mmCIF file of C-alpha atoms in Angstrom:
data_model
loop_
_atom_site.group_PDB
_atom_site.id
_atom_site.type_symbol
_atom_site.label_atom_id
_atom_site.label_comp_id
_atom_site.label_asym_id
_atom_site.label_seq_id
_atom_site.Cartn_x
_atom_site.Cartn_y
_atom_site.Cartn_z
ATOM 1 C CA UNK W 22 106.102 119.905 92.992
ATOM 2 C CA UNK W 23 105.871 116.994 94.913
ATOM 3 C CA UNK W 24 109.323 115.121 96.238
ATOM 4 C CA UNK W 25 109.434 111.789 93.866
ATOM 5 C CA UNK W 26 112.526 109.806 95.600
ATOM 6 C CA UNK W 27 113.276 106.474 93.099
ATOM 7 C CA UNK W 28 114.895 103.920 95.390
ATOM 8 C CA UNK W 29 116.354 100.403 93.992
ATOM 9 C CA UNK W 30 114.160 98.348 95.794
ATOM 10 C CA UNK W 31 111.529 98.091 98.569
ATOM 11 C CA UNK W 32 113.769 97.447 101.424
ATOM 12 C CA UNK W 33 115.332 100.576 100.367
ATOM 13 C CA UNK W 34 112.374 102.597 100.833
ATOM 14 C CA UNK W 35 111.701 101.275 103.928
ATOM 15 C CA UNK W 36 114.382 102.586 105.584
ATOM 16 C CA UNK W 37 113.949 105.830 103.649
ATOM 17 C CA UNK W 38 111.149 106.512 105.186
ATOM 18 C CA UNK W 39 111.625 104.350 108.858
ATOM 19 C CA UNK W 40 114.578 107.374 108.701
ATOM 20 C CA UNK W 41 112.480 110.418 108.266
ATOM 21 C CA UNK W 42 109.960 108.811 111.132
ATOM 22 C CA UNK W 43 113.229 108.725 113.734
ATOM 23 C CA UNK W 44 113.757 112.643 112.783
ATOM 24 C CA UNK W 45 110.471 113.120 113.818
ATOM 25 C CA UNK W 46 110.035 111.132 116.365
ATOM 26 C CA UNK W 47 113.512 112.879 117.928
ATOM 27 C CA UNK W 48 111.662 116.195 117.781
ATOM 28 C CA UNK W 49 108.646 115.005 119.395
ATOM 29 C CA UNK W 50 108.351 112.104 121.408
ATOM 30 C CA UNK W 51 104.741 111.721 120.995
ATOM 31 C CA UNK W 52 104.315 112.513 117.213
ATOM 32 C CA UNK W 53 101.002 110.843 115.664
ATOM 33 C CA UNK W 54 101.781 108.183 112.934
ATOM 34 C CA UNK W 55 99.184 107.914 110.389
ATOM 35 C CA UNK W 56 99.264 103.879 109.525
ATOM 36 C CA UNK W 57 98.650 102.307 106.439
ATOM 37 C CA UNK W 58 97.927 98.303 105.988
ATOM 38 C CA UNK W 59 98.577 96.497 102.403
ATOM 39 C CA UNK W 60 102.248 95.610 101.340
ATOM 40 C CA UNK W 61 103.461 99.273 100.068
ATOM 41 C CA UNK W 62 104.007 100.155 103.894
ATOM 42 C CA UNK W 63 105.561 97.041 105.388
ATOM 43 C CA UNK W 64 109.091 97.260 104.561
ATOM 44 C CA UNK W 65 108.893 100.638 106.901
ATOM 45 C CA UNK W 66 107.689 98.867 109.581
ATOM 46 C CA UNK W 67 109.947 95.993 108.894
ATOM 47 C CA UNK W 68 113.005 98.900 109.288
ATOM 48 C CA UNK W 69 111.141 100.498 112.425
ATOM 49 C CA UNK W 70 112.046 97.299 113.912
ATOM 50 C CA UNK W 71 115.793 98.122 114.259
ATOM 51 C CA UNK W 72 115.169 100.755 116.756
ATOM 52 C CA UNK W 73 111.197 100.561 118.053
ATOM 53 C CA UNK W 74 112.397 101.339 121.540
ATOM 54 C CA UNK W 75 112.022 105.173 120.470
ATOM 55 C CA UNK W 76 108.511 104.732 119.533
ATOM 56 C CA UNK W 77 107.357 104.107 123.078
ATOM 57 C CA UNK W 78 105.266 107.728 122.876
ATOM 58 C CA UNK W 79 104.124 107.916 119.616
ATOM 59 C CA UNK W 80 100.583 107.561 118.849
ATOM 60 C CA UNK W 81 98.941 105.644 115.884
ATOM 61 C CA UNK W 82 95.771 106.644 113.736
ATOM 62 C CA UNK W 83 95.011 103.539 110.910
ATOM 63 C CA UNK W 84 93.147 105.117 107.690
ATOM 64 C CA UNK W 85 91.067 102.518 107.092
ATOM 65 C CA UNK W 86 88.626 99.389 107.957
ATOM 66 C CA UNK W 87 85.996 97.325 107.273
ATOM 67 C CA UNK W 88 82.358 97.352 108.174
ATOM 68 C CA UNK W 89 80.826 93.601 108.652
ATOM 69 C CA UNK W 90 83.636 91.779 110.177
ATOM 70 C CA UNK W 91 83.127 90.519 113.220
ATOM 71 C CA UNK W 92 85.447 90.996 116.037
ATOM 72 C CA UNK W 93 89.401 89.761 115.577
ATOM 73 C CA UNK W 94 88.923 88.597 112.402
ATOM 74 C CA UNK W 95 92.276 88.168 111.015
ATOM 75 C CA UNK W 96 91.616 90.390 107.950
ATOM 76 C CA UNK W 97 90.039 93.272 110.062
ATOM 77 C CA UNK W 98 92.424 96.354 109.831
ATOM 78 C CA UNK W 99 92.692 96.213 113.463
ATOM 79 C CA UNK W 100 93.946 92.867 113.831
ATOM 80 C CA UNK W 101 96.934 93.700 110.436
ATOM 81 C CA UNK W 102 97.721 97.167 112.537
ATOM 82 C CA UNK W 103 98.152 94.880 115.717
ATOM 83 C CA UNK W 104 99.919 91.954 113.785
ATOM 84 C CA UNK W 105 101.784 93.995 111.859
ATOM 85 C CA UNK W 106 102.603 96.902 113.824
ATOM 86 C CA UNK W 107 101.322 97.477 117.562
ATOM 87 C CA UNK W 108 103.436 94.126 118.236
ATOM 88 C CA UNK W 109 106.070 93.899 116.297
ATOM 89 C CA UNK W 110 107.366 97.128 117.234
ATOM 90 C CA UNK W 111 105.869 97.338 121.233
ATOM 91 C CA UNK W 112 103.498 100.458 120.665
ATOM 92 C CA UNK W 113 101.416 100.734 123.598
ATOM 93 C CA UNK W 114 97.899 99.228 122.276
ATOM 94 C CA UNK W 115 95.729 101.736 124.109
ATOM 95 C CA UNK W 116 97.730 104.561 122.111
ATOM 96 C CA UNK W 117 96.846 103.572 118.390
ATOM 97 C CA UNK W 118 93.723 103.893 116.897
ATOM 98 C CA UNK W 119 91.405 102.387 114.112
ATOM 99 C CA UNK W 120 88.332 103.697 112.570
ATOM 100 C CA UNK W 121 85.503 102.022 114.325
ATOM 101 C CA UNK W 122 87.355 100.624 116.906
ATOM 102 C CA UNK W 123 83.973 100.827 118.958
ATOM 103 C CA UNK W 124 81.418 99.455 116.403
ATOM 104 C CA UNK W 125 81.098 95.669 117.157
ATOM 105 C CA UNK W 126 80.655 97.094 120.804
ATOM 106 C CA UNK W 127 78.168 99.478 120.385
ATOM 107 C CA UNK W 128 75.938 97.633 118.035
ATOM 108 C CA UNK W 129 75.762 94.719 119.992
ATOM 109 C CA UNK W 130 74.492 96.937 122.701
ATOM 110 C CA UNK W 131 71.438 98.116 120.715
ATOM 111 C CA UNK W 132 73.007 101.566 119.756
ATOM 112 C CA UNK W 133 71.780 102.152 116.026
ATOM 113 C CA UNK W 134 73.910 105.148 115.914
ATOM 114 C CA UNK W 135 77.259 103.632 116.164
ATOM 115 C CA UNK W 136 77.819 103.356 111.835
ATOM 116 C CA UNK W 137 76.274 106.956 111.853
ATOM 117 C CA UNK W 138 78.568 108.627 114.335
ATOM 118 C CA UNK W 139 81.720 106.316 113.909
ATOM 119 C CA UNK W 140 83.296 108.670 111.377
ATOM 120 C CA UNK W 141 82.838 112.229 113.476
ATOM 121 C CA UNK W 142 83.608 109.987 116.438
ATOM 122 C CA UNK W 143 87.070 109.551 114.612
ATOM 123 C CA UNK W 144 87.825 112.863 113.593
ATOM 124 C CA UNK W 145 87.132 114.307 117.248
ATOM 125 C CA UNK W 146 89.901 111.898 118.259
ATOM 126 C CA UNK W 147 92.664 112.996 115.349
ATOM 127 C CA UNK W 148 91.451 116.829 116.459
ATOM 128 C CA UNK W 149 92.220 115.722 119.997
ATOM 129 C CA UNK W 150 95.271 115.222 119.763
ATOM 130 C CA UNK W 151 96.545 117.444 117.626
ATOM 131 C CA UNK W 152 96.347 115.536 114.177
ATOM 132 C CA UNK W 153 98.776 113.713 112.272
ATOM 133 C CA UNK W 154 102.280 114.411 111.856
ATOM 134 C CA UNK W 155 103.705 111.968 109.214
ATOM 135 C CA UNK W 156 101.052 109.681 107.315
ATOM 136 C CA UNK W 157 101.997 106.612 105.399
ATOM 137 C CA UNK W 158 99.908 105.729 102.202
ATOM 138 C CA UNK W 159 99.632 103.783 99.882
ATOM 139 C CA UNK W 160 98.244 103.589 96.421
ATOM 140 C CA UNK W 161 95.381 101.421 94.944
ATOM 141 C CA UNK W 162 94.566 100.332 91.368
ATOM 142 C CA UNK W 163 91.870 102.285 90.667
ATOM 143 C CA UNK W 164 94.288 105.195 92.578
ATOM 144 C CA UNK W 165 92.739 105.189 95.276
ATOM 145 C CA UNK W 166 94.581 106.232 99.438
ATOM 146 C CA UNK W 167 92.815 105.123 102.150
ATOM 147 C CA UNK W 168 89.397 103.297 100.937
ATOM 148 C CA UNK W 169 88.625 107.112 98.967
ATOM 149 C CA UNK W 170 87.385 105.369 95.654
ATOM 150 C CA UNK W 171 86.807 107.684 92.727
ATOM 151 C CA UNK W 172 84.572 109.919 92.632
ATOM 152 C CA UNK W 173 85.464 111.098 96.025
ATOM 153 C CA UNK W 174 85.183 114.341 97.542
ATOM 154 C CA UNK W 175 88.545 116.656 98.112
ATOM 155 C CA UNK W 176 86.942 117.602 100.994
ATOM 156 C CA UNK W 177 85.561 114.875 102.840
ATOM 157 C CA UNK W 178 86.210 113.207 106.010
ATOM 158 C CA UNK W 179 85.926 109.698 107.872
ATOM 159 C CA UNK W 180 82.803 108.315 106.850
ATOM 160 C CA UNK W 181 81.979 105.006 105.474
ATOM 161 C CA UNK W 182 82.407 104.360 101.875
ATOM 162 C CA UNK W 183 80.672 101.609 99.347
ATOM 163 C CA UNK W 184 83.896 99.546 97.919
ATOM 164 C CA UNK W 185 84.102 99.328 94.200
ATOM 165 C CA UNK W 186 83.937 96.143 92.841
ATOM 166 C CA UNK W 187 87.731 96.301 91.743
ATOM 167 C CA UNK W 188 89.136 96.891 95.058
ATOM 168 C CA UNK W 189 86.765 94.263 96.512
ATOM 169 C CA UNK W 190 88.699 92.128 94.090
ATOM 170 C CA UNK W 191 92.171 92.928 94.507
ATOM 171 C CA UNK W 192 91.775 92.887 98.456
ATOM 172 C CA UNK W 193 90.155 89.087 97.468
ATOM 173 C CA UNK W 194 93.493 87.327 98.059
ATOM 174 C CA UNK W 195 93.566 88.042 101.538
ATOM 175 C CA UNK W 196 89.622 85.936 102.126
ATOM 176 C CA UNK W 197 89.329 82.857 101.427
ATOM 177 C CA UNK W 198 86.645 83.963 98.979
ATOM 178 C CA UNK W 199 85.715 87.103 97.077
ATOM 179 C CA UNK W 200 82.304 87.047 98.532
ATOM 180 C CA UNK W 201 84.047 87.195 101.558
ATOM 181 C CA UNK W 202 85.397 90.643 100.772
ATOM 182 C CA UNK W 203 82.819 93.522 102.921
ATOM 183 C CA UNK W 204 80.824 95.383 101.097
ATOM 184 C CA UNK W 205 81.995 98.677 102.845
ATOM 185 C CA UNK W 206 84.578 100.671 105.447
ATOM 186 C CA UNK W 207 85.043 103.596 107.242
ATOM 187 C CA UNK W 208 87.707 105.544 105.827
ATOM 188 C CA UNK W 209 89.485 108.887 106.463
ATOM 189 C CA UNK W 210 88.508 111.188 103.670
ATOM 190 C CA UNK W 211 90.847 113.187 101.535
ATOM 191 C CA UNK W 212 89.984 115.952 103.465
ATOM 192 C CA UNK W 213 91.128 114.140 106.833
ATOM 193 C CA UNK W 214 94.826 112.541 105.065
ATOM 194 C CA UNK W 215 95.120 115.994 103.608
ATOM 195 C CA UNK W 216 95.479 118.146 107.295
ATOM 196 C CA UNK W 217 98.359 115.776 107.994
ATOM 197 C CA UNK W 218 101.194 117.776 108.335
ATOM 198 C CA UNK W 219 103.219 115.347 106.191
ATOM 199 C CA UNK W 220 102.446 112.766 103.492
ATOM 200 C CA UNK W 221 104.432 109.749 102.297
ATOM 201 C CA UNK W 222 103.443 107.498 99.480
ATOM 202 C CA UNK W 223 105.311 104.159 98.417
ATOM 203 C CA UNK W 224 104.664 102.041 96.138
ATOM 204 C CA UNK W 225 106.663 99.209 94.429
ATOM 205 C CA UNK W 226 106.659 97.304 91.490
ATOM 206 C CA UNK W 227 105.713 97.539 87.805
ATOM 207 C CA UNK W 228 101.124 97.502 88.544
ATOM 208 C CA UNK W 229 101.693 100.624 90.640
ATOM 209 C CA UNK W 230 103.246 102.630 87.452
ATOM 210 C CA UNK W 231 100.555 103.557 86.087
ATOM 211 C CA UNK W 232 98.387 104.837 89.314
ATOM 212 C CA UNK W 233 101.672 106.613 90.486
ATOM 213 C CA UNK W 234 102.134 108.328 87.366
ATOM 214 C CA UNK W 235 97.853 109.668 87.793
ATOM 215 C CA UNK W 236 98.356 110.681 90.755
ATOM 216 C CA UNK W 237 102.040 112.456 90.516
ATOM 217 C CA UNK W 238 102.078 113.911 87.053
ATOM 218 C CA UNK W 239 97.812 113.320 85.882
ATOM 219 C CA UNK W 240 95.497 116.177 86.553
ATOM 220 C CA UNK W 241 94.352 116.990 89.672
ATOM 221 C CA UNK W 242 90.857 114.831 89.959
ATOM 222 C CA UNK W 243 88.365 113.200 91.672
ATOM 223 C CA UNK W 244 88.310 110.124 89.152
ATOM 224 C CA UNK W 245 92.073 109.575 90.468
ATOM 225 C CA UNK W 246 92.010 110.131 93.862
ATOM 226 C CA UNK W 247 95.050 109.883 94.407
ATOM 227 C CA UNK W 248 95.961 112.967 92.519
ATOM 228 C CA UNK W 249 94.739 115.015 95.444
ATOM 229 C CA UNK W 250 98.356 114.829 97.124
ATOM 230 C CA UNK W 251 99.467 117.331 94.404
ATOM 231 C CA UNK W 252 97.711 120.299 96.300
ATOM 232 C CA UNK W 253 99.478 119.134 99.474
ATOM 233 C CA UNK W 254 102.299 121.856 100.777
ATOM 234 C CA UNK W 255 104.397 118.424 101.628
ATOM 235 C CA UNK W 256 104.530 115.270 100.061
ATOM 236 C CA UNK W 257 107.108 112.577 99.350
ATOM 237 C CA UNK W 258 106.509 109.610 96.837
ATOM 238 C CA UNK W 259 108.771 106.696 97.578
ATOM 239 C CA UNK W 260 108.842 104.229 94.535
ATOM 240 C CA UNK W 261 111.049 101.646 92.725
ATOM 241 C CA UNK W 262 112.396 101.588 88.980
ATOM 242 C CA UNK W 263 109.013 99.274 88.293
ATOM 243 C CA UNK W 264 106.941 101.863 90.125
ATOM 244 C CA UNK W 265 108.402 104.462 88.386
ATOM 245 C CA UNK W 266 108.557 103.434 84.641
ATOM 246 C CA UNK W 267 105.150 105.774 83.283
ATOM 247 C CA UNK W 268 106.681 109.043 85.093
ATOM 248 C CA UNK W 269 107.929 111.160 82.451
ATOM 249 C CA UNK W 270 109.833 113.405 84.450
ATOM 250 C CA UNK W 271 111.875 110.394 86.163
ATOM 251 C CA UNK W 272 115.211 112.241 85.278
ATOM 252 C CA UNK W 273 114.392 115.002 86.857
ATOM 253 C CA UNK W 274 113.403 113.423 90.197
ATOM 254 C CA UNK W 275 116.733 111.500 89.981
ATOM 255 C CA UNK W 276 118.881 114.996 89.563
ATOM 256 C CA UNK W 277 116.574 116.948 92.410
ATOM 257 C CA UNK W 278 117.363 113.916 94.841
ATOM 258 C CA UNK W 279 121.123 113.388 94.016
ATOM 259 C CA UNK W 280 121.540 117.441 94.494
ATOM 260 C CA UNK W 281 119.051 118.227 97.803
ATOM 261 C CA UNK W 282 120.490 120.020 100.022
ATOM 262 C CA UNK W 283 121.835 118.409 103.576
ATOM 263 C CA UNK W 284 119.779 120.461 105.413
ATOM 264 C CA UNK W 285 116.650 119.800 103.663
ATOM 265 C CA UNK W 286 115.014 116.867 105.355
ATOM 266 C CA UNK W 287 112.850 114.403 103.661
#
């Protein structure tokens, strides 16, 4: 079953989580981070802060980005990762990486392959380096991790994705328009988040309840895509009360987490 932790608020989480990355990070310098962007993962980062000094080997692999923005736009998933994480807590740019970090490049060079080959491209990286150790996620409205909307494939990998015309829309606040909003991204499929070696979910606040509760206690499907961490061998889901509310067996996750064991790590 997967590890459902119910924290009291977001800042709670965060250091949850930021506490289970220094465990790692203490057994292997260079661990790969699997980054998230959106608000579900900042309060980690936020408690990475106290202590980013140890995080001088690790490597970063983002999940996500758009396809049609042109380079440093402020809303490009490279620019949040660097805003948001490469600076705030010193990681050495040249060690953290972002799907179609290249793109822009090649295609102004006349290389029509670039949007073809981006995604393998990516995945020869994560293999190169040995894949990802901990990966952060979080959870859409129409339940989807990473850009995977429904109807994706359990088995796919980076490759880029049409976005529904819900996500297109919730992402909206962030543009100063919704036509603003790309079209598509190159995203790691569920197949790619699924290798990592460990998966960790948050999500606060009463409009996650109901995609949490797909995706934790809903049937294992493609419509949700979410609900593909429940065939992972290790997964921990980091919510509050609000995120909480639809689980039924909340009580249960409250009892296992009061009684784990010392030695049993996160």
């Amino acid at each position: 079953m997967t590890e459902v932790i119910i924290v009291g608020d977001a800042a709670q989480g965060g250091r949850l989580v930021a506490e289970a990355v220094w465990s790692l990070v203490a057994r292997r310098a260079e661990a790969v981070l699997g980054l998230a962007t959106g608000s579900s993962p900042l309060p980690v980062y936020d408690a990475l802060r106290d202590h980013a000094s140890r995080l001088a080997g690790v490597r970063g692999f983002a999940l996500d980005e758009y396809v049609g923005l042109p380079p440093g736009h402020p809303q490009s998933y490279r620019a949040v990762i660097d805003r948001e994480v490469v600076q705030p807590l010193g990681l050495d740019p040249a060690r953290v990486r972002v799907p179609g970090d290249d793109i822009a490049r090649r295609l102004a060079s006349g290389d029509s392959r670039a949007l073809a080959e981006a995604g393998e491209r990516y995945e020869t990286e994560l293999d190169r380096v040995g894949g990802v150790d901990l990966q952060l996620l979080g959870i859409g409205s129409t339940g989807h991790i990473g850009f995977n909307e429904p109807g994706s494939s359990f088995a796919s990998r980076t490759r880029m994705k049409t976005l529904t015309e819900r996500t297109r829309s919730d992402n909206a606040r962030f543009f100063s328009s919704p036509d603003e909003v790309p079209m598509h991204c190159i995203t790691q499929g569920l197949g790619t988040i699924g290798r990592s070696r460990h998966l960790v979910l948050l999500a606060f606040g009463a409009q996650k309840a109901r995609a949490i509760a797909e995706a934790v206690e809903g049937p294992v499907t493609s419509a949700h895509p979410a609900s593909a961490i429940q065939l992972h061998p290790r997964v921990t889901v980091v919510v509050d009360e609000a995120a909480a509310s639809r689980l039924r067996f909340a009580d249960y996750y409250r009892h296992a987490w009061a009684n784990k064991p010392e030695w049993q790590e996160l």
